[in-house]
Coordinates of C-alpha atoms in Angstrom, one line a residue:
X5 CA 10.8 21.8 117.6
X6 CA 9.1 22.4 114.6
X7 CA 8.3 18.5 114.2
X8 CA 7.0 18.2 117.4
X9 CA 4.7 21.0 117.1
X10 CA 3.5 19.3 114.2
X11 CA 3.3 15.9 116.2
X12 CA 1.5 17.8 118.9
X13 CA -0.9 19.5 116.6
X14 CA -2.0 16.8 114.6
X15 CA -2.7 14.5 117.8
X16 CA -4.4 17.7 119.3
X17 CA -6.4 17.2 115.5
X18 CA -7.0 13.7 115.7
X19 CA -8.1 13.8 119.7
X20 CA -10.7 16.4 118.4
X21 CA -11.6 14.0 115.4
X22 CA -12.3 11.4 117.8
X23 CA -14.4 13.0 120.5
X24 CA -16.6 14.5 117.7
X25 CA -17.4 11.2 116.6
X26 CA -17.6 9.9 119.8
X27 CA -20.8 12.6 120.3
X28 CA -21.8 11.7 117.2
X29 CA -22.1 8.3 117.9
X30 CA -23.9 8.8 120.9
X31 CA -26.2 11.2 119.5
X32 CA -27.0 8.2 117.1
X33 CA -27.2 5.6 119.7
X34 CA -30.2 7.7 122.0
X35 CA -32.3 8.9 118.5
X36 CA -33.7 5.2 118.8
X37 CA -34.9 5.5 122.1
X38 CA -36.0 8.7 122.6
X39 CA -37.9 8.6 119.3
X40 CA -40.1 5.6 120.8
X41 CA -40.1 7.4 124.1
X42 CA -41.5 11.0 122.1
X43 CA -43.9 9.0 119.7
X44 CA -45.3 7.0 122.6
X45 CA -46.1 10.3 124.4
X46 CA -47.8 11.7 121.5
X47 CA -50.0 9.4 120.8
X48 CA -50.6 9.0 124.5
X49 CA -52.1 12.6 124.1
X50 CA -53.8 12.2 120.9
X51 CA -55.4 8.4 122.4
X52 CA -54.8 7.8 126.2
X53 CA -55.6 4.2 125.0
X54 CA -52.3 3.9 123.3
X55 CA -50.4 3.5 126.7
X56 CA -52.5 0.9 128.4
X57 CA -51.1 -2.8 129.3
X58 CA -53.6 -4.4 126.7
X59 CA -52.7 -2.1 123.9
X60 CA -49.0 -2.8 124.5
X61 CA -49.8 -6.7 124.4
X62 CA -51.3 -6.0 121.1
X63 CA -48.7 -3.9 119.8
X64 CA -46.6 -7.0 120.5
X65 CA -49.1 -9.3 118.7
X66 CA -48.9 -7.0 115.6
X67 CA -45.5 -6.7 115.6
X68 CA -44.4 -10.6 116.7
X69 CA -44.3 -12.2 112.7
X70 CA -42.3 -9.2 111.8
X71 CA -39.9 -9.7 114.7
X72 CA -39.3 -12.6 114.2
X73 CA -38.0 -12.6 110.7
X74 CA -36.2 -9.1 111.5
X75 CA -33.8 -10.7 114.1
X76 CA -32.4 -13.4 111.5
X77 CA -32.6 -10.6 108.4
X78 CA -30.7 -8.4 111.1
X79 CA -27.7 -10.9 111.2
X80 CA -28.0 -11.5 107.6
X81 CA -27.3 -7.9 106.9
X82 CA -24.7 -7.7 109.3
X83 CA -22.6 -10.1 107.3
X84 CA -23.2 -7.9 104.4
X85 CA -26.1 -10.3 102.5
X86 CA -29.6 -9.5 102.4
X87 CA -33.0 -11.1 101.4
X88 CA -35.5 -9.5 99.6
X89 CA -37.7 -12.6 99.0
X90 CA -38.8 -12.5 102.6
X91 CA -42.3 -11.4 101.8
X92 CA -43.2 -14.2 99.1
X93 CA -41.2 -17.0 101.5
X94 CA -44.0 -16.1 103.8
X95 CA -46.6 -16.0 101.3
X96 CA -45.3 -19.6 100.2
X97 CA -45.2 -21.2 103.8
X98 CA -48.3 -19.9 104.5
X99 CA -50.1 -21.5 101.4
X100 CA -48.0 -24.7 101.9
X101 CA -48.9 -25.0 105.6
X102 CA -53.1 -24.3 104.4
X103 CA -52.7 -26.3 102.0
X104 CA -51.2 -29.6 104.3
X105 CA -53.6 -29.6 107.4
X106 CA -55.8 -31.9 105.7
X107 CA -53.9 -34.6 104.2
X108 CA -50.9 -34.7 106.8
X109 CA -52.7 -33.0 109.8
X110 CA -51.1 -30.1 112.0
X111 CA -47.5 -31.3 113.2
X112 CA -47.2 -33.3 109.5
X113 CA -48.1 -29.1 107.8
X114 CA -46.1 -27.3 110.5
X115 CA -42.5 -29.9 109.7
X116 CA -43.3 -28.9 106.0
X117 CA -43.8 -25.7 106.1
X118 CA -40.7 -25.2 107.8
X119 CA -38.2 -27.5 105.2
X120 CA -40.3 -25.4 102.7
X121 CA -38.9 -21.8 104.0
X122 CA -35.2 -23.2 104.7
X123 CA -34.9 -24.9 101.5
X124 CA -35.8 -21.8 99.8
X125 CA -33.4 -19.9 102.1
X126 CA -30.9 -22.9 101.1
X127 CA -31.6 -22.3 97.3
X128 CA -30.6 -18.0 98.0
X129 CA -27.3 -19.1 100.2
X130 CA -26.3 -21.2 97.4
X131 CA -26.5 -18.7 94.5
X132 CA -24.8 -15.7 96.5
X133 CA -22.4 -17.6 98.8
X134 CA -21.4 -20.5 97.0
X135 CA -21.6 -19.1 93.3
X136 CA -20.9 -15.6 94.1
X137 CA -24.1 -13.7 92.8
X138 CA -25.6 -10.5 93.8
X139 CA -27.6 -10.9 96.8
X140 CA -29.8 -8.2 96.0
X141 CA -30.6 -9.9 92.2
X142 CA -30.8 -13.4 93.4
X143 CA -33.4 -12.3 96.1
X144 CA -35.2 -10.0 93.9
X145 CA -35.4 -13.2 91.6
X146 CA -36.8 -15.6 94.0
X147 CA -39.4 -13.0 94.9
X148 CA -41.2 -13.1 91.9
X149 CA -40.6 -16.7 91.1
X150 CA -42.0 -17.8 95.0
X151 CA -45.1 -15.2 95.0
X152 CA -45.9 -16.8 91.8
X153 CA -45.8 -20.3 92.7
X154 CA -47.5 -19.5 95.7
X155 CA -50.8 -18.0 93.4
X156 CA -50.4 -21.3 91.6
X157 CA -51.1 -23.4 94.6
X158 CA -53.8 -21.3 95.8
X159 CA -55.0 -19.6 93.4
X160 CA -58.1 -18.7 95.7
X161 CA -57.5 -17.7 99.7
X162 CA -57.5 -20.9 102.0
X163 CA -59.8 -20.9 104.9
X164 CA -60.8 -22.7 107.6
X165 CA -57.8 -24.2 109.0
X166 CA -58.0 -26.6 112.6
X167 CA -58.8 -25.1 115.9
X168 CA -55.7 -26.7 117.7
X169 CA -53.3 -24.9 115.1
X170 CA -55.4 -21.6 115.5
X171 CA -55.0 -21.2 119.2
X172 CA -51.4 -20.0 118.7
X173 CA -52.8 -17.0 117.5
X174 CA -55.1 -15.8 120.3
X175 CA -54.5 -18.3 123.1
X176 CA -52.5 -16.7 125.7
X177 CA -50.0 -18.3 128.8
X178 CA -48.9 -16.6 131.6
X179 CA -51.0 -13.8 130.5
X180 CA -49.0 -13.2 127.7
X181 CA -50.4 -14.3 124.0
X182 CA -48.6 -17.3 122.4
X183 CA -47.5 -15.1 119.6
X184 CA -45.6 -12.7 121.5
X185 CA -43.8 -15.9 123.6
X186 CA -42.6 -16.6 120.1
X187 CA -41.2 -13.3 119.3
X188 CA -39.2 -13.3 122.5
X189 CA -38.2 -16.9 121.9
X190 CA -37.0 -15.6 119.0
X191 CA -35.5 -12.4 120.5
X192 CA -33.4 -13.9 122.8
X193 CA -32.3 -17.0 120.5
X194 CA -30.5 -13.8 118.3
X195 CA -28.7 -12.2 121.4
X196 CA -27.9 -15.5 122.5
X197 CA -26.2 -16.5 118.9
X198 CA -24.6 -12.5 119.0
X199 CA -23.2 -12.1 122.4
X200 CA -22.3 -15.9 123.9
X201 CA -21.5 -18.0 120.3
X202 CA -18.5 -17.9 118.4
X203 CA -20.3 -17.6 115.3
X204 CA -21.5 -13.7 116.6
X205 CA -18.1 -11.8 116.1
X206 CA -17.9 -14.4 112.7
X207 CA -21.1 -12.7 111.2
X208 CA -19.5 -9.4 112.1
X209 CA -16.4 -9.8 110.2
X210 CA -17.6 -11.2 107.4
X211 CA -19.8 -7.9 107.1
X212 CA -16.2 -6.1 107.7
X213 CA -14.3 -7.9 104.9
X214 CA -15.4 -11.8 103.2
X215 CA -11.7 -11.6 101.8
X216 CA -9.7 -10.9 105.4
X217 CA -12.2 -13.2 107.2
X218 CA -11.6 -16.3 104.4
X219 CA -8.0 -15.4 105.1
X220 CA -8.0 -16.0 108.5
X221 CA -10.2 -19.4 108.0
X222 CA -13.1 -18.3 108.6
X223 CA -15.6 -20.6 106.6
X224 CA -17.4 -17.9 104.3
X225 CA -19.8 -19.9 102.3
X226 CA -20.5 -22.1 105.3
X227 CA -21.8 -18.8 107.3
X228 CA -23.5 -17.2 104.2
X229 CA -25.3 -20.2 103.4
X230 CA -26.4 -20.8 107.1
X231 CA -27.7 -17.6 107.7
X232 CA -29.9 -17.4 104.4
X233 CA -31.4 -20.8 105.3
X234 CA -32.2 -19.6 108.9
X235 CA -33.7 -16.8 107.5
X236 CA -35.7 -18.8 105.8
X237 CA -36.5 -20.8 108.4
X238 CA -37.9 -18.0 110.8
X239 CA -39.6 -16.7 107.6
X240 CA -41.7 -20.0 107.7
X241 CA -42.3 -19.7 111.5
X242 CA -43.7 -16.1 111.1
X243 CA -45.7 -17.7 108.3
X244 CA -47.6 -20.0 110.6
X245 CA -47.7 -17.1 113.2
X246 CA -49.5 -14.9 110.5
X247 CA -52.0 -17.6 109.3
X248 CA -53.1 -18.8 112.8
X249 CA -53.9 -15.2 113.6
X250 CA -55.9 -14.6 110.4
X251 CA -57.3 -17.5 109.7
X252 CA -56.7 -17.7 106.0
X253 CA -53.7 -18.2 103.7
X254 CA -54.0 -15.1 100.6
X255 CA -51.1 -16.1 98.3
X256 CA -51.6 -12.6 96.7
X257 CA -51.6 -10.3 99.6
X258 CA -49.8 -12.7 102.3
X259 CA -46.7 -10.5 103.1
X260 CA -46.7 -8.2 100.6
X261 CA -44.4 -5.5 101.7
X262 CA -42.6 -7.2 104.5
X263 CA -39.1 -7.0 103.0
X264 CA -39.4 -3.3 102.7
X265 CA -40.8 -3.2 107.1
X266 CA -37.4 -5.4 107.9
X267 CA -35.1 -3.4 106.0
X268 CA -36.9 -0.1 107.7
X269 CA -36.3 -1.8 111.3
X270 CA -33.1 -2.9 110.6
X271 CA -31.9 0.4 109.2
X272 CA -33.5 2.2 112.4
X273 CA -31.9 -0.5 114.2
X274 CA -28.6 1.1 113.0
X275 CA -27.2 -1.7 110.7
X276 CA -25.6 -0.5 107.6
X277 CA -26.8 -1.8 104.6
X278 CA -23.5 -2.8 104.0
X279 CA -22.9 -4.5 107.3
X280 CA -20.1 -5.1 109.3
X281 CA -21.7 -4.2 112.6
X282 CA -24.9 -3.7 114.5
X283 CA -26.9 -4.7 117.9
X284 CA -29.8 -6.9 118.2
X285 CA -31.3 -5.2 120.7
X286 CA -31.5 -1.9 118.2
X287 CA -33.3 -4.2 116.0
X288 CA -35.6 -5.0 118.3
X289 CA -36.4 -1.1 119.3
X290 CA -36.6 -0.5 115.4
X291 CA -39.3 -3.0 115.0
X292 CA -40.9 -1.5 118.1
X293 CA -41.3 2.0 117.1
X294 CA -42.7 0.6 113.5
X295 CA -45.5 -1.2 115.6
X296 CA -46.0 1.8 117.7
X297 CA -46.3 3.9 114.6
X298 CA -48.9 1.5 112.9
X299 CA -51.1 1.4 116.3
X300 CA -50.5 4.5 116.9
X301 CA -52.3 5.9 113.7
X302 CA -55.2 3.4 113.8
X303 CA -56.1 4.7 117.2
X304 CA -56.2 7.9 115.6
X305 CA -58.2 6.5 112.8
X306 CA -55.8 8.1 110.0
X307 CA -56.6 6.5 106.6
X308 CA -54.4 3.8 105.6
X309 CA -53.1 5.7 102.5
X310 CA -51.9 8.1 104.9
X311 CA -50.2 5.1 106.8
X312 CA -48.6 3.4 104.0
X313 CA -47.0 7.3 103.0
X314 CA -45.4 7.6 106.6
X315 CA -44.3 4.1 106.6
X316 CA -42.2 5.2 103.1
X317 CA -41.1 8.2 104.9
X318 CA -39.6 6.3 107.9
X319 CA -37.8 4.5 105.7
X320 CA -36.5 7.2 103.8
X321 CA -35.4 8.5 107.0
X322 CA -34.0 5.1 108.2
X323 CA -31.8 4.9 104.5
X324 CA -30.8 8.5 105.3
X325 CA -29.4 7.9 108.9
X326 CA -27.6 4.9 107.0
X327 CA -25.8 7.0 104.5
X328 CA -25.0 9.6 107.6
X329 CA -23.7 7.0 109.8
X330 CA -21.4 5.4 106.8
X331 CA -19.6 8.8 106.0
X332 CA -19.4 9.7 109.2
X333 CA -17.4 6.7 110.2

């Protein structure tokens, strides 16, 4: 008797355990969505602009570069690696692409600028999956040693690059600008790889544990090094998405602060920073509300110093909802 009270009692314990979590987790899963949904509305009253088709599409154009290196930094952390070097990869690509128009014309620039940013996502892969090193030191490595080839090249901003190679960054199809058909090119190329490919649930466990998933032959360098050389291949496509909107090619300022928006959307996006799990799609929202936020407060004409400090906090936020999510599980 006394045993199966026990029995009884500790399922009744562990039943209670679970459906706590299980509010918990849902609790976590609509803070996403109804924070867009509340911040839209606000600055709906504060600009009625804000919720108009055209200032949507623009949101979409501000926000496509940083997509589109968020989705491939989004699987990256869910296998438990991450990239800090994001930021001067794009700062790279973009001075290598400036600096090629001329000599090898615009498809000659755009095939270079691409084996640029995967060879430096190569070189990463190869340091933390093949010889083992800390992902965050590698990374924080390659940043310096990138930005500051990058001012060598161009020591001075490049102008003036062709006018076939700019219309990616204001020409529009369908109605819809060129840019933000890349982002959702991009978009659904990472649900695609997470829901219908093999190598989705891979990325997963290898976040969960590197030693059970080598166990159970799972090829862990293969995957580490082919997810840091993607990532360095979208880098080098938001790199030509950034320079064809600006017209110009700053090796000092190009990206600077990127890696720290992509770890804020992919935090929001509710990936640990230890991986192991995490939705696409949440990524996607994450980014969102950061391009809502940025709109949102130029509309309102806040000064940028006021911008950078709620950026910060949103990220302090996004870190905290990380460290709430991980004891809680």
């Amino acid at each position: 008797m006394t045993d199966t009270g026990l029995t009884r009692g500790t399922t009744g314990a562990q039943l209670e355990a679970k459906a706590e979590k299980d509010w918990f987790e849902l609790a976590v899963a609509a803070a996403l969505p109804m924070a867009i949904a509340l911040l839209a509305l606000f600055f709906y009253i504060k600009a009625p602009v804000f919720m108009t088709v055209n200032n949507w599409i623009a949101i979409s154009v501000q926000v496509s570069a940083l997509m589109t290196i968020s989705i491939p930094f989004a699987l990256l952390l869910m296998a438990g690696k991450i990239d800090l070097s994001v930021g001067s990869t794009l700062a790279l690509c973009g001075v290598v692409a400036g600096l090629s128009f001329e000599p090898l014309g615009i498809t000659g620039a755009v095939l270079l600028t691409l084996a640029v940013g995967t060879v430096v996502g190569l070189i990463n892969g190869v340091f933390v999956s093949s010889l083992g090193m800390s992902p965050i030191i590698v990374t924080l490595g390659t940043l310096t040693l990138i930005r500051g080839l990058a001012q060598w090249l161009a020591p001075n901003p490049i102008f003036g690059f062709p006018e076939d190679f700019l219309v990616i960054g204001y020409e529009r199809v369908l109605g819809l600008p060129i840019l933000t058909w890349i982002m959702l090119t991009v978009i659904a190329l990472g649900v695609g790889v997470m829901a219908l490919l093999p190598i989705g649930p891979q990325i997963v466990a290898l976040g969960v544990n590197k030693r059970a998933a080598f166990l159970v032959g799972l090829r862990v360098k293969a995957i580490g090094i082919g997810l840091y050389a993607a990532t360095g291949f979208f880098v080098a496509v938001a790199a030509l998405m950034s320079i064809s909107r600006i017209n110009s090619a700053p090796a000092g300022t190009l990206g600077i602060g990127v890696e720290l928006s992509v770890l804020t959307a992919v935090l929001l996006g509710g990936i640990p920073f230890t991986g192991g799990k995490g939705s696409v799609l949440r990524v996607v929202l994450g980014v969102w509300l950061l391009g809502m936020l940025s709109n949102g407060l130029i509309l309102m004409n806040v000064p940028t110093e006021l911008s950078l400090m709620t950026t910060g906090l949103v990220l302090i936020v996004a870190a905290g909802l990380d460290v709430l999510r991980s004891r809680r599980s």
